[in-house]
PDB file of C-alpha atoms and ligand atoms in Angstrom:
ATOM      1  CA  MET Q  11       0.000   0.000   0.000  1.00 39.00           C
ATOM      2  CA  ASP Q  12       1.263   3.497  -0.776  1.00 44.00           C
ATOM      3  CA  ALA Q  13       1.605   5.799   2.260  1.00 42.00           C
ATOM      4  CA  LEU Q  14      -0.148   8.552   0.320  1.00 44.00           C
ATOM      5  CA  GLN Q  15      -3.304   6.402   0.238  1.00 50.00           C
ATOM      6  CA  ILE Q  16      -3.463   5.991   4.016  1.00 49.00           C
ATOM      7  CA  PRO Q  17      -5.783   8.423   5.841  1.00 52.00           C
ATOM      8  CA  ALA Q  18      -4.006  10.512   8.481  1.00 53.00           C
ATOM      9  CA  SER Q  19      -6.041   8.993  11.331  1.00 51.00           C
ATOM     10  CA  LEU Q  20      -5.090   5.458  10.276  1.00 49.00           C
ATOM     11  CA  LEU Q  21      -1.466   6.439   9.835  1.00 51.00           C
ATOM     12  CA  ALA Q  22      -1.426   7.870  13.370  1.00 51.00           C
ATOM     13  CA  ALA Q  23      -2.856   4.604  14.685  1.00 47.00           C
ATOM     14  CA  LEU Q  24      -0.316   2.565  12.717  1.00 50.00           C
ATOM     15  CA  THR Q  25       2.590   4.428  14.254  1.00 55.00           C
ATOM     16  CA  GLU Q  26       1.230   4.471  17.790  1.00 61.00           C
ATOM     17  CA  GLY Q  27       3.691   3.060  20.220  1.00 67.00           C
ATOM     18  CA  LEU Q  28       6.731   4.718  18.670  1.00 83.00           C
ATOM     19  CA  PRO Q  29       9.262   6.067  21.161  1.00 85.00           C
ATOM     20  CA  SER Q  30       9.125   9.827  21.786  1.00 91.00           C
ATOM     21  CA  ALA Q  31      12.312  10.201  19.732  1.00 95.00           C
ATOM     22  CA  LEU Q  32      13.445   8.062  16.836  1.00 98.00           C
ATOM     23  CA  SER Q  33      16.665   8.130  14.814  1.00 98.00           C
ATOM     24  CA  LEU Q  34      16.472   6.843  11.244  1.00 98.00           C
ATOM     25  CA  LEU Q  35      19.353   5.900   8.976  1.00 98.00           C
ATOM     26  CA  TYR Q  36      18.023   6.078   5.434  1.00 98.00           C
ATOM     27  CA  ARG Q  37      19.798   4.354   2.550  1.00 98.00           C
ATOM     28  CA  GLY Q  38      17.983   4.390  -0.778  1.00 98.00           C
ATOM     29  CA  LYS Q  39      18.802   2.935  -4.165  1.00 96.00           C
ATOM     30  CA  LEU Q  40      21.326   5.568  -5.262  1.00 96.00           C
ATOM     31  CA  SER Q  41      24.815   4.100  -5.525  1.00 93.00           C
ATOM     32  CA  SER Q  42      26.713   6.313  -7.978  1.00 93.00           C
ATOM     33  CA  CYS Q  43      29.311   8.872  -7.062  1.00 93.00           C
ATOM     34  CA  ASN Q  44      31.113  11.675  -8.840  1.00 92.00           C
ATOM     35  CA  TYR Q  45      34.382  10.604  -7.162  1.00 93.00           C
ATOM     36  CA  ASP Q  46      36.403   7.459  -7.762  1.00 91.00           C
ATOM     37  CA  CYS Q  47      38.362   6.669  -4.599  1.00 92.00           C
ATOM     38  CA  ASP Q  48      40.599   3.582  -4.726  1.00 88.00           C
ATOM     39  CA  TYR Q  49      39.429   2.410  -1.303  1.00 84.00           C
ATOM     40  CA  CYS Q  50      35.730   2.769  -2.065  1.00 86.00           C
ATOM     41  CA  PRO Q  51      33.906  -0.519  -1.365  1.00 67.00           C
ATOM     42  CA  PHE Q  52      30.933   0.614  -3.499  1.00 64.00           C
ATOM     43  CA  ALA Q  53      30.158   3.533  -5.774  1.00 55.00           C
ATOM     44  CA  LYS Q  54      31.838   2.098  -8.851  1.00 68.00           C
ATOM     45  CA  THR Q  55      28.398   2.083 -10.356  1.00 82.00           C
ATOM     46  CA  ARG Q  56      26.346   4.307 -12.614  1.00 88.00           C
ATOM     47  CA  ASP Q  57      22.720   4.867 -11.773  1.00 93.00           C
ATOM     48  CA  SER Q  58      20.360   4.674 -14.728  1.00 94.00           C
ATOM     49  CA  ARG Q  59      17.780   7.364 -15.255  1.00 95.00           C
ATOM     50  CA  THR Q  60      15.149   4.875 -14.080  1.00 97.00           C
ATOM     51  CA  THR Q  61      17.050   4.158 -10.870  1.00 97.00           C
ATOM     52  CA  LEU Q  62      17.443   7.853 -10.132  1.00 97.00           C
ATOM     53  CA  GLN Q  63      13.749   8.480 -10.752  1.00 98.00           C
ATOM     54  CA  ARG Q  64      12.845   5.599  -8.460  1.00 98.00           C
ATOM     55  CA  ASP Q  65      15.278   6.843  -5.810  1.00 98.00           C
ATOM     56  CA  ALA Q  66      13.699  10.304  -5.985  1.00 98.00           C
ATOM     57  CA  ALA Q  67      10.177   8.867  -5.695  1.00 98.00           C
ATOM     58  CA  ASP Q  68      11.219   6.688  -2.730  1.00 98.00           C
ATOM     59  CA  LEU Q  69      12.772   9.667  -1.026  1.00 98.00           C
ATOM     60  CA  ALA Q  70       9.679  11.803  -1.604  1.00 98.00           C
ATOM     61  CA  ARG Q  71       7.580   9.093   0.032  1.00 98.00           C
ATOM     62  CA  PHE Q  72       9.930   9.037   3.007  1.00 98.00           C
ATOM     63  CA  VAL Q  73       9.718  12.830   3.385  1.00 98.00           C
ATOM     64  CA  ASP Q  74       5.939  12.611   3.203  1.00 98.00           C
ATOM     65  CA  TRP Q  75       5.923   9.932   5.918  1.00 98.00           C
ATOM     66  CA  ALA Q  76       8.237  12.002   8.121  1.00 98.00           C
ATOM     67  CA  ALA Q  77       6.041  15.080   7.742  1.00 98.00           C
ATOM     68  CA  ARG Q  78       3.063  13.147   9.112  1.00 97.00           C
ATOM     69  CA  GLN Q  79       4.773  11.978  12.298  1.00 97.00           C
ATOM     70  CA  THR Q  80       4.453  13.480  15.747  1.00 95.00           C
ATOM     71  CA  THR Q  81       7.436  11.741  17.307  1.00 97.00           C
ATOM     72  CA  THR Q  82      10.750  13.650  17.296  1.00 98.00           C
ATOM     73  CA  LEU Q  83      12.873  12.465  14.375  1.00 98.00           C
ATOM     74  CA  SER Q  84      16.606  12.561  13.718  1.00 98.00           C
ATOM     75  CA  ILE Q  85      17.607  11.427  10.244  1.00 98.00           C
ATOM     76  CA  LEU Q  86      20.956  10.495   8.729  1.00 98.00           C
ATOM     77  CA  PHE Q  87      21.234   9.741   5.019  1.00 98.00           C
ATOM     78  CA  THR Q  88      23.907   7.117   4.400  1.00 98.00           C
ATOM     79  CA  PRO Q  89      23.865   6.676   0.610  1.00 97.00           C
ATOM     80  CA  TRP Q  90      26.127   4.112  -1.036  1.00 94.00           C
ATOM     81  CA  GLY Q  91      27.261   6.917  -3.347  1.00 94.00           C
ATOM     82  CA  GLU Q  92      27.077  10.718  -3.222  1.00 96.00           C
ATOM     83  CA  GLY Q  93      23.611  12.101  -2.528  1.00 97.00           C
ATOM     84  CA  LEU Q  94      24.175  15.841  -2.588  1.00 98.00           C
ATOM     85  CA  VAL Q  95      24.945  15.937  -6.308  1.00 96.00           C
ATOM     86  CA  ARG Q  96      21.282  14.975  -6.733  1.00 97.00           C
ATOM     87  CA  LYS Q  97      18.661  17.673  -6.369  1.00 97.00           C
ATOM     88  CA  HIS Q  98      16.194  15.286  -4.740  1.00 98.00           C
ATOM     89  CA  TYR Q  99      18.523  14.798  -1.746  1.00 98.00           C
ATOM     90  CA  ARG Q 100      19.136  18.522  -1.367  1.00 98.00           C
ATOM     91  CA  ASP Q 101      15.396  19.239  -1.564  1.00 98.00           C
ATOM     92  CA  ALA Q 102      14.587  16.441   0.902  1.00 98.00           C
ATOM     93  CA  MET Q 103      17.072  17.778   3.427  1.00 98.00           C
ATOM     94  CA  ILE Q 104      15.729  21.306   3.102  1.00 98.00           C
ATOM     95  CA  ALA Q 105      12.130  20.113   3.555  1.00 98.00           C
ATOM     96  CA  LEU Q 106      12.857  17.751   6.452  1.00 98.00           C
ATOM     97  CA  GLY Q 107      14.984  20.282   8.299  1.00 98.00           C
ATOM     98  CA  HIS Q 108      12.123  22.789   8.421  1.00 98.00           C
ATOM     99  CA  LEU Q 109       9.695  20.327  10.040  1.00 98.00           C
ATOM    100  CA  PRO Q 110       9.223  21.305  13.687  1.00 97.00           C
ATOM    101  CA  HIS Q 111       9.561  17.720  14.962  1.00 98.00           C
ATOM    102  CA  VAL Q 112      12.774  17.005  13.030  1.00 98.00           C
ATOM    103  CA  ARG Q 113      15.622  17.572  15.456  1.00 98.00           C
ATOM    104  CA  ARG Q 114      18.374  16.667  13.003  1.00 98.00           C
ATOM    105  CA  VAL Q 115      18.764  15.945   9.303  1.00 98.00           C
ATOM    106  CA  ALA Q 116      22.275  14.991   8.222  1.00 98.00           C
ATOM    107  CA  ILE Q 117      24.016  13.250   5.334  1.00 98.00           C
ATOM    108  CA  GLN Q 118      27.355  11.618   4.674  1.00 98.00           C
ATOM    109  CA  THR Q 119      28.960  13.566   1.839  1.00 98.00           C
ATOM    110  CA  ASN Q 120      32.233  14.179   0.049  1.00 97.00           C
ATOM    111  CA  LEU Q 121      31.342  17.909   0.163  1.00 97.00           C
ATOM    112  CA  CYS Q 122      31.910  18.212  -3.546  1.00 95.00           C
ATOM    113  CA  ILE Q 123      29.132  20.612  -4.347  1.00 88.00           C
ATOM    114  CA  GLY Q 124      28.526  24.335  -4.231  1.00 90.00           C
ATOM    115  CA  THR Q 125      27.141  25.948  -1.132  1.00 91.00           C
ATOM    116  CA  ARG Q 126      24.520  28.399  -2.395  1.00 93.00           C
ATOM    117  CA  TRP Q 127      21.687  25.894  -1.871  1.00 96.00           C
ATOM    118  CA  LEU Q 128      22.551  26.030   1.832  1.00 98.00           C
ATOM    119  CA  ASP Q 129      20.796  29.405   1.951  1.00 97.00           C
ATOM    120  CA  ARG Q 130      17.576  27.370   2.195  1.00 98.00           C
ATOM    121  CA  VAL Q 131      18.453  24.946   5.011  1.00 98.00           C
ATOM    122  CA  ASP Q 132      17.419  25.397   8.614  1.00 98.00           C
ATOM    123  CA  THR Q 133      20.742  25.580  10.423  1.00 98.00           C
ATOM    124  CA  ARG Q 134      19.085  24.564  13.714  1.00 98.00           C
ATOM    125  CA  SER Q 135      18.525  21.020  12.436  1.00 98.00           C
ATOM    126  CA  PHE Q 136      20.816  20.631   9.432  1.00 98.00           C
ATOM    127  CA  ALA Q 137      24.210  18.902   9.663  1.00 98.00           C
ATOM    128  CA  LEU Q 138      26.840  17.353   7.396  1.00 98.00           C
ATOM    129  CA  TRP Q 139      29.221  14.429   7.888  1.00 98.00           C
ATOM    130  CA  CYS Q 140      32.006  15.387   5.466  1.00 98.00           C
ATOM    131  CA  THR Q 141      34.786  13.125   4.230  1.00 98.00           C
ATOM    132  CA  TYR Q 142      37.968  14.431   2.650  1.00 98.00           C
ATOM    133  CA  HIS Q 143      39.263  12.192  -0.140  1.00 97.00           C
ATOM    134  CA  PRO Q 144      42.764  13.477  -0.994  1.00 97.00           C
ATOM    135  CA  SER Q 145      43.015  11.614  -4.298  1.00 95.00           C
ATOM    136  CA  GLN Q 146      39.922  13.425  -5.591  1.00 96.00           C
ATOM    137  CA  VAL Q 147      40.144  17.037  -4.427  1.00 97.00           C
ATOM    138  CA  SER Q 148      42.829  19.415  -3.226  1.00 98.00           C
ATOM    139  CA  LEU Q 149      43.223  20.158   0.464  1.00 98.00           C
ATOM    140  CA  ARG Q 150      42.743  23.869  -0.227  1.00 98.00           C
ATOM    141  CA  ALA Q 151      39.442  23.365  -2.050  1.00 97.00           C
ATOM    142  CA  PHE Q 152      38.115  21.044   0.639  1.00 98.00           C
ATOM    143  CA  VAL Q 153      39.140  23.315   3.485  1.00 98.00           C
ATOM    144  CA  ASP Q 154      37.610  26.341   1.743  1.00 97.00           C
ATOM    145  CA  ARG Q 155      34.269  24.527   1.622  1.00 97.00           C
ATOM    146  CA  CYS Q 156      34.580  23.675   5.332  1.00 98.00           C
ATOM    147  CA  LEU Q 157      35.289  27.322   6.138  1.00 98.00           C
ATOM    148  CA  GLU Q 158      32.198  28.313   4.164  1.00 97.00           C
ATOM    149  CA  LEU Q 159      30.114  25.865   6.215  1.00 98.00           C
ATOM    150  CA  ARG Q 160      31.516  27.388   9.370  1.00 97.00           C
ATOM    151  CA  ARG Q 161      30.790  30.904   8.147  1.00 97.00           C
ATOM    152  CA  ARG Q 162      27.222  29.797   7.610  1.00 97.00           C
ATOM    153  CA  GLU Q 163      27.105  28.344  11.158  1.00 97.00           C
ATOM    154  CA  ILE Q 164      26.349  24.891   9.798  1.00 98.00           C
ATOM    155  CA  ARG Q 165      27.008  21.949  12.062  1.00 98.00           C
ATOM    156  CA  PHE Q 166      29.468  19.488  10.534  1.00 98.00           C
ATOM    157  CA  SER Q 167      32.237  17.008  11.152  1.00 98.00           C
ATOM    158  CA  VAL Q 168      35.198  16.259   8.916  1.00 98.00           C
ATOM    159  CA  GLY Q 169      37.137  13.058   8.548  1.00 98.00           C
ATOM    160  CA  MET Q 170      39.302  10.784   6.494  1.00 98.00           C
ATOM    161  CA  VAL Q 171      40.197   7.171   5.967  1.00 97.00           C
ATOM    162  CA  ALA Q 172      43.441   6.676   7.901  1.00 98.00           C
ATOM    163  CA  LEU Q 173      45.526   5.184   5.095  1.00 97.00           C
ATOM    164  CA  ARG Q 174      49.246   4.913   5.857  1.00 97.00           C
ATOM    165  CA  ASP Q 175      49.957   7.120   2.840  1.00 96.00           C
ATOM    166  CA  SER Q 176      47.611   9.755   4.219  1.00 97.00           C
ATOM    167  CA  PHE Q 177      49.079  10.276   7.706  1.00 98.00           C
ATOM    168  CA  ASP Q 178      50.805  13.545   6.748  1.00 98.00           C
ATOM    169  CA  GLU Q 179      47.721  14.760   4.888  1.00 98.00           C
ATOM    170  CA  ILE Q 180      45.566  13.974   7.931  1.00 98.00           C
ATOM    171  CA  GLU Q 181      47.775  16.256  10.016  1.00 98.00           C
ATOM    172  CA  ARG Q 182      47.759  18.931   7.315  1.00 98.00           C
ATOM    173  CA  LEU Q 183      43.964  18.869   7.284  1.00 98.00           C
ATOM    174  CA  ARG Q 184      43.836  19.149  11.078  1.00 98.00           C
ATOM    175  CA  ALA Q 185      46.234  22.094  10.985  1.00 98.00           C
ATOM    176  CA  ALA Q 186      44.242  23.817   8.230  1.00 98.00           C
ATOM    177  CA  LEU Q 187      40.910  23.592  10.043  1.00 98.00           C
ATOM    178  CA  PRO Q 188      39.901  25.755  12.985  1.00 98.00           C
ATOM    179  CA  ALA Q 189      40.293  23.898  16.287  1.00 97.00           C
ATOM    180  CA  ASP Q 190      36.527  23.868  16.866  1.00 97.00           C
ATOM    181  CA  VAL Q 191      35.877  21.763  13.729  1.00 98.00           C
ATOM    182  CA  PRO Q 192      35.649  18.153  14.941  1.00 98.00           C
ATOM    183  CA  MET Q 193      37.737  15.644  13.030  1.00 98.00           C
ATOM    184  CA  TRP Q 194      37.291  11.872  12.955  1.00 98.00           C
ATOM    185  CA  LEU Q 195      39.302   9.049  11.441  1.00 98.00           C
ATOM    186  CA  ASN Q 196      38.253   5.649  10.144  1.00 98.00           C
ATOM    187  CA  ALA Q 197      40.693   2.759  10.308  1.00 98.00           C
ATOM    188  CA  TYR Q 198      41.452   1.425   6.828  1.00 96.00           C
ATOM    189  CA  ASP Q 199      39.089  -1.490   6.147  1.00 92.00           C
ATOM    190  CA  GLN Q 200      41.542  -3.674   4.202  1.00 91.00           C
ATOM    191  CA  ARG Q 201      44.343  -3.424   6.782  1.00 95.00           C
ATOM    192  CA  THR Q 202      46.601  -6.281   7.766  1.00 95.00           C
ATOM    193  CA  VAL Q 203      47.084  -6.987  11.475  1.00 93.00           C
ATOM    194  CA  ASP Q 204      50.325  -4.987  11.551  1.00 95.00           C
ATOM    195  CA  TYR Q 205      49.064  -2.097   9.380  1.00 97.00           C
ATOM    196  CA  TYR Q 206      49.254   0.376  12.302  1.00 98.00           C
ATOM    197  CA  ASP Q 207      52.043   0.261  14.866  1.00 97.00           C
ATOM    198  CA  ALA Q 208      51.788   1.813  18.318  1.00 97.00           C
ATOM    199  CA  ASN Q 209      53.261   5.116  17.145  1.00 98.00           C
ATOM    200  CA  ASP Q 210      50.758   5.332  14.294  1.00 98.00           C
ATOM    201  CA  THR Q 211      47.887   4.646  16.656  1.00 98.00           C
ATOM    202  CA  ALA Q 212      49.093   7.329  19.057  1.00 98.00           C
ATOM    203  CA  ARG Q 213      49.481   9.802  16.193  1.00 98.00           C
ATOM    204  CA  LEU Q 214      45.966   9.102  14.896  1.00 98.00           C
ATOM    205  CA  THR Q 215      44.402   9.066  18.348  1.00 98.00           C
ATOM    206  CA  ALA Q 216      45.824  12.545  18.912  1.00 98.00           C
ATOM    207  CA  ILE Q 217      43.606  13.664  16.009  1.00 98.00           C
ATOM    208  CA  ASP Q 218      40.529  11.564  16.896  1.00 98.00           C
ATOM    209  CA  PRO Q 219      40.387  10.424  20.529  1.00 98.00           C
ATOM    210  CA  HIS Q 220      37.818   7.756  19.533  1.00 98.00           C
ATOM    211  CA  PHE Q 221      39.984   6.267  16.770  1.00 98.00           C
ATOM    212  CA  GLY Q 222      40.565   3.145  18.912  1.00 98.00           C
ATOM    213  CA  TYR Q 223      36.911   2.134  18.524  1.00 98.00           C
ATOM    214  CA  SER Q 224      37.257   2.157  14.746  1.00 98.00           C
ATOM    215  CA  LEU Q 225      40.560   0.277  14.941  1.00 98.00           C
ATOM    216  CA  ALA Q 226      39.543  -2.387  17.449  1.00 96.00           C
ATOM    217  CA  PRO Q 227      35.901  -2.213  18.513  1.00 95.00           C
ATOM    218  CA  PRO Q 228      35.113  -4.447  21.484  1.00 97.00           C
ATOM    219  CA  PRO Q 229      33.199  -7.577  20.362  1.00 98.00           C
ATOM    220  CA  SER Q 230      29.563  -6.675  19.885  1.00 98.00           C
ATOM    221  CA  LEU Q 231      27.792 -10.031  20.249  1.00 98.00           C
ATOM    222  CA  ASP Q 232      25.091  -9.631  22.920  1.00 98.00           C
ATOM    223  CA  ALA Q 233      26.099  -6.025  23.560  1.00 98.00           C
ATOM    224  CA  PRO Q 234      23.201  -3.698  24.372  1.00 98.00           C
ATOM    225  CA  CYS Q 235      22.491  -1.447  21.394  1.00 98.00           C
ATOM    226  CA  ALA Q 236      19.821   1.207  20.852  1.00 98.00           C
ATOM    227  CA  THR Q 237      19.195   0.032  17.296  1.00 98.00           C
ATOM    228  CA  GLY Q 238      15.864  -1.739  16.989  1.00 98.00           C
ATOM    229  CA  GLU Q 239      14.597   0.350  19.868  1.00 98.00           C
ATOM    230  CA  SER Q 240      15.100   4.062  19.176  1.00 97.00           C
ATOM    231  CA  VAL Q 241      17.380   3.831  16.113  1.00 98.00           C
ATOM    232  CA  LEU Q 242      16.384   2.157  12.838  1.00 98.00           C
ATOM    233  CA  SER Q 243      17.651   1.578   9.325  1.00 98.00           C
ATOM    234  CA  VAL Q 244      15.213   2.281   6.460  1.00 98.00           C
ATOM    235  CA  ASP Q 245      15.687   1.447   2.786  1.00 98.00           C
ATOM    236  CA  GLY Q 246      14.055   2.940  -0.282  1.00 98.00           C
ATOM    237  CA  ASP Q 247      11.158   0.491  -0.167  1.00 98.00           C
ATOM    238  CA  GLY Q 248      10.491   1.440   3.446  1.00 98.00           C
ATOM    239  CA  ASP Q 249      11.760  -1.872   4.770  1.00 98.00           C
ATOM    240  CA  VAL Q 250      12.964  -1.390   8.328  1.00 98.00           C
ATOM    241  CA  ARG Q 251      15.878  -3.179   9.961  1.00 98.00           C
ATOM    242  CA  ARG Q 252      17.513  -2.458  13.281  1.00 98.00           C
ATOM    243  CA  CYS Q 253      20.716  -1.274  11.593  1.00 98.00           C
ATOM    244  CA  HIS Q 254      22.497  -1.491   8.263  1.00 98.00           C
ATOM    245  CA  PHE Q 255      24.444  -4.556   9.444  1.00 98.00           C
ATOM    246  CA  VAL Q 256      21.675  -6.919  10.563  1.00 98.00           C
ATOM    247  CA  ALA Q 257      19.613  -8.250   7.672  1.00 97.00           C
ATOM    248  CA  GLU Q 258      16.539  -9.409   9.577  1.00 96.00           C
ATOM    249  CA  PRO Q 259      13.592  -7.144   8.681  1.00 96.00           C
ATOM    250  CA  LEU Q 260      11.452  -5.642  11.436  1.00 98.00           C
ATOM    251  CA  GLY Q 261       8.603  -4.636   9.135  1.00 98.00           C
ATOM    252  CA  ASN Q 262       7.801  -1.746   6.857  1.00 98.00           C
ATOM    253  CA  LEU Q 263       7.754   1.955   7.618  1.00 98.00           C
ATOM    254  CA  TYR Q 264       4.759   2.745   5.468  1.00 98.00           C
ATOM    255  CA  ASP Q 265       2.327   0.162   6.789  1.00 97.00           C
ATOM    256  CA  GLY Q 266       3.508   0.708  10.378  1.00 96.00           C
ATOM    257  CA  SER Q 267       4.312  -2.991  10.823  1.00 97.00           C
ATOM    258  CA  PHE Q 268       7.770  -2.233  12.254  1.00 97.00           C
ATOM    259  CA  ALA Q 269       6.364  -0.480  15.330  1.00 96.00           C
ATOM    260  CA  ALA Q 270       5.198  -3.664  17.046  1.00 96.00           C
ATOM    261  CA  ARG Q 271       8.729  -5.108  16.907  1.00 96.00           C
ATOM    262  CA  LEU Q 272      10.563  -2.216  18.542  1.00 97.00           C
ATOM    263  CA  GLY Q 273      12.262  -2.872  21.834  1.00 97.00           C
ATOM    264  CA  PRO Q 274      15.617  -3.494  23.470  1.00 97.00           C
ATOM    265  CA  LYS Q 275      17.595  -6.262  21.808  1.00 95.00           C
ATOM    266  CA  PRO Q 276      21.228  -7.330  22.155  1.00 98.00           C
ATOM    267  CA  CYS Q 277      23.465  -7.246  19.092  1.00 98.00           C
ATOM    268  CA  PRO Q 278      23.459 -10.514  17.100  1.00 98.00           C
ATOM    269  CA  ASN Q 279      26.761  -9.789  15.292  1.00 98.00           C
ATOM    270  CA  MET Q 280      30.283 -10.670  16.469  1.00 98.00           C
ATOM    271  CA  ILE Q 281      31.785  -7.369  15.346  1.00 97.00           C
ATOM    272  CA  CYS Q 282      30.420  -3.919  14.626  1.00 98.00           C
ATOM    273  CA  ASP Q 283      33.269  -1.806  13.281  1.00 96.00           C
ATOM    274  CA  CYS Q 284      31.446   1.061  11.589  1.00 97.00           C
ATOM    275  CA  PHE Q 285      30.793   4.280  13.495  1.00 98.00           C
ATOM    276  CA  ILE Q 286      27.173   4.501  12.310  1.00 98.00           C
ATOM    277  CA  GLY Q 287      26.642   1.182  14.123  1.00 98.00           C
ATOM    278  CA  TYR Q 288      28.772   1.126  17.254  1.00 98.00           C
ATOM    279  CA  VAL Q 289      27.896   4.720  18.122  1.00 98.00           C
ATOM    280  CA  HIS Q 290      24.545   3.288  19.273  1.00 98.00           C
ATOM    281  CA  ARG Q 291      26.012   0.676  21.614  1.00 98.00           C
ATOM    282  CA  LYS Q 292      24.894   1.392  25.143  1.00 98.00           C
ATOM    283  CA  ASP Q 293      27.995  -0.164  26.712  1.00 98.00           C
ATOM    284  CA  LEU Q 294      30.343   2.294  24.959  1.00 98.00           C
ATOM    285  CA  PRO Q 295      30.683   5.986  25.873  1.00 98.00           C
ATOM    286  CA  PHE Q 296      29.177   7.479  22.716  1.00 98.00           C
ATOM    287  CA  ALA Q 297      25.799   8.559  24.110  1.00 97.00           C
ATOM    288  CA  ARG Q 298      27.799  10.732  26.523  1.00 97.00           C
ATOM    289  CA  ASP Q 299      30.766  11.707  24.356  1.00 98.00           C
ATOM    290  CA  TYR Q 300      28.640  12.549  21.291  1.00 98.00           C
ATOM    291  CA  ALA Q 301      25.473  13.662  23.085  1.00 97.00           C
ATOM    292  CA  GLY Q 302      23.289  15.382  20.500  1.00 94.00           C
ATOM    293  CA  GLY Q 303      25.720  14.674  17.662  1.00 98.00           C
ATOM    294  CA  GLN Q 304      25.824  10.908  17.260  1.00 98.00           C
ATOM    295  CA  LEU Q 305      24.371  10.919  13.749  1.00 98.00           C
ATOM    296  CA  GLU Q 306      26.646  13.568  12.248  1.00 98.00           C
ATOM    297  CA  ARG Q 307      29.666  12.452  14.326  1.00 98.00           C
ATOM    298  CA  VAL Q 308      30.047  15.729  16.186  1.00 98.00           C
ATOM    299  CA  PRO Q 309      31.311  15.179  19.735  1.00 98.00           C
ATOM    300  CA  ALA Q 310      29.726  17.004  22.669  1.00 97.00           C
ATOM    301  CA  ARG Q 311      31.769  20.022  23.647  1.00 84.00           C
TER     302      ARG Q 311
HETATM  303  S1  SF4 N   2      33.468   9.838  -2.279  1.00 85.23           S
HETATM  304 FE1  SF4 N   2      32.752   8.115  -1.016  1.00 85.23          FE
HETATM  305  S2  SF4 N   2      31.219   7.062  -2.281  1.00 85.23           S
HETATM  306 FE2  SF4 N   2      32.408   8.410  -3.636  1.00 85.23          FE
HETATM  307  S3  SF4 N   2      34.018   7.099  -4.480  1.00 85.23           S
HETATM  308 FE3  SF4 N   2      34.879   8.132  -2.679  1.00 85.23          FE
HETATM  309  S4  SF4 N   2      34.516   6.706  -0.950  1.00 85.23           S
HETATM  310 FE4  SF4 N   2      33.193   6.046  -2.673  1.00 85.23          FE
HETATM  311  S1  SF4 N   3      26.176  -3.126  17.642  1.00 85.23           S
HETATM  312 FE1  SF4 N   3      26.265  -2.604  15.429  1.00 85.23          FE
HETATM  313  S2  SF4 N   3      25.751  -4.502  14.328  1.00 85.23           S
HETATM  314 FE2  SF4 N   3      25.117  -4.736  16.459  1.00 85.23          FE
HETATM  315  S3  SF4 N   3      22.959  -4.196  16.475  1.00 85.23           S
HETATM  316 FE3  SF4 N   3      24.163  -2.353  17.060  1.00 85.23          FE
HETATM  317  S4  SF4 N   3      24.520  -1.255  15.151  1.00 85.23           S
HETATM  318 FE4  SF4 N   3      23.866  -3.321  14.589  1.00 85.23          FE
END
């Protein structure tokens, strides 16, 4: 059934029982990117016109659903590719950010685009998770865009993949950014066991004090995690899962069937080594250290 066909009263009944605040990680069908990073595990694809039209229609349905809710929503877009080069993502973020019950709307981006469209965002709710890819853009150009975000009082974090070849560039980026711009680092996915030595780890931890969780997250099996309870993953069809890393569906967003399955559940996976996952573990210090900024990776000050 299409959400647009559901009367408002029925929709309210379907979503009864939602927590007072819900975080949603939305990942639609878009998978293409204007960059071509060597370490990219996806985004070597081209989206057909049909796929892009479907992605835009899916996203419009999600925005429509969000507009009808009464619960407080925080939303992070985690596209496989780059969303902000597509007008439908920019428009969705503008629309969502102006809804009174949307506390946060953020997206993971390579920050490749112009900034004039940001005139239309609500800076109280809008945020960006920005990744610098040194093989694709100059440090100067990337930093200039960050400074423009800061001038506009936009909330954002900046980070990089901690490749061995990038250690000096990581420190150059840190030095080029104002001290109040938070910087994160992801451990390189394809690393060997001896990829980082103790000096490397100390050097990287000096940039991102939480780097150790990316490098060696404590085993997650049976760990308490807010996903499935107050944090959910949603795909373009509206299928709801607890997180991007657990395949079991909880139901669908648009028929409300997911709501009955919400509740505390331990993690079923051995390892959770991606920030968008382990940030929601209740046994790790992220709810405190990133209070209010877990989705966009901005630590509490
Ligand atoms: S910017 Fe991100 S999505 Fe695009 S190629 Fe690089 S790593 Fe992949
Ligand atoms: S710890 Fe990670 S993999 Fe496990 S349920 Fe939470 S987000 Fe998912």
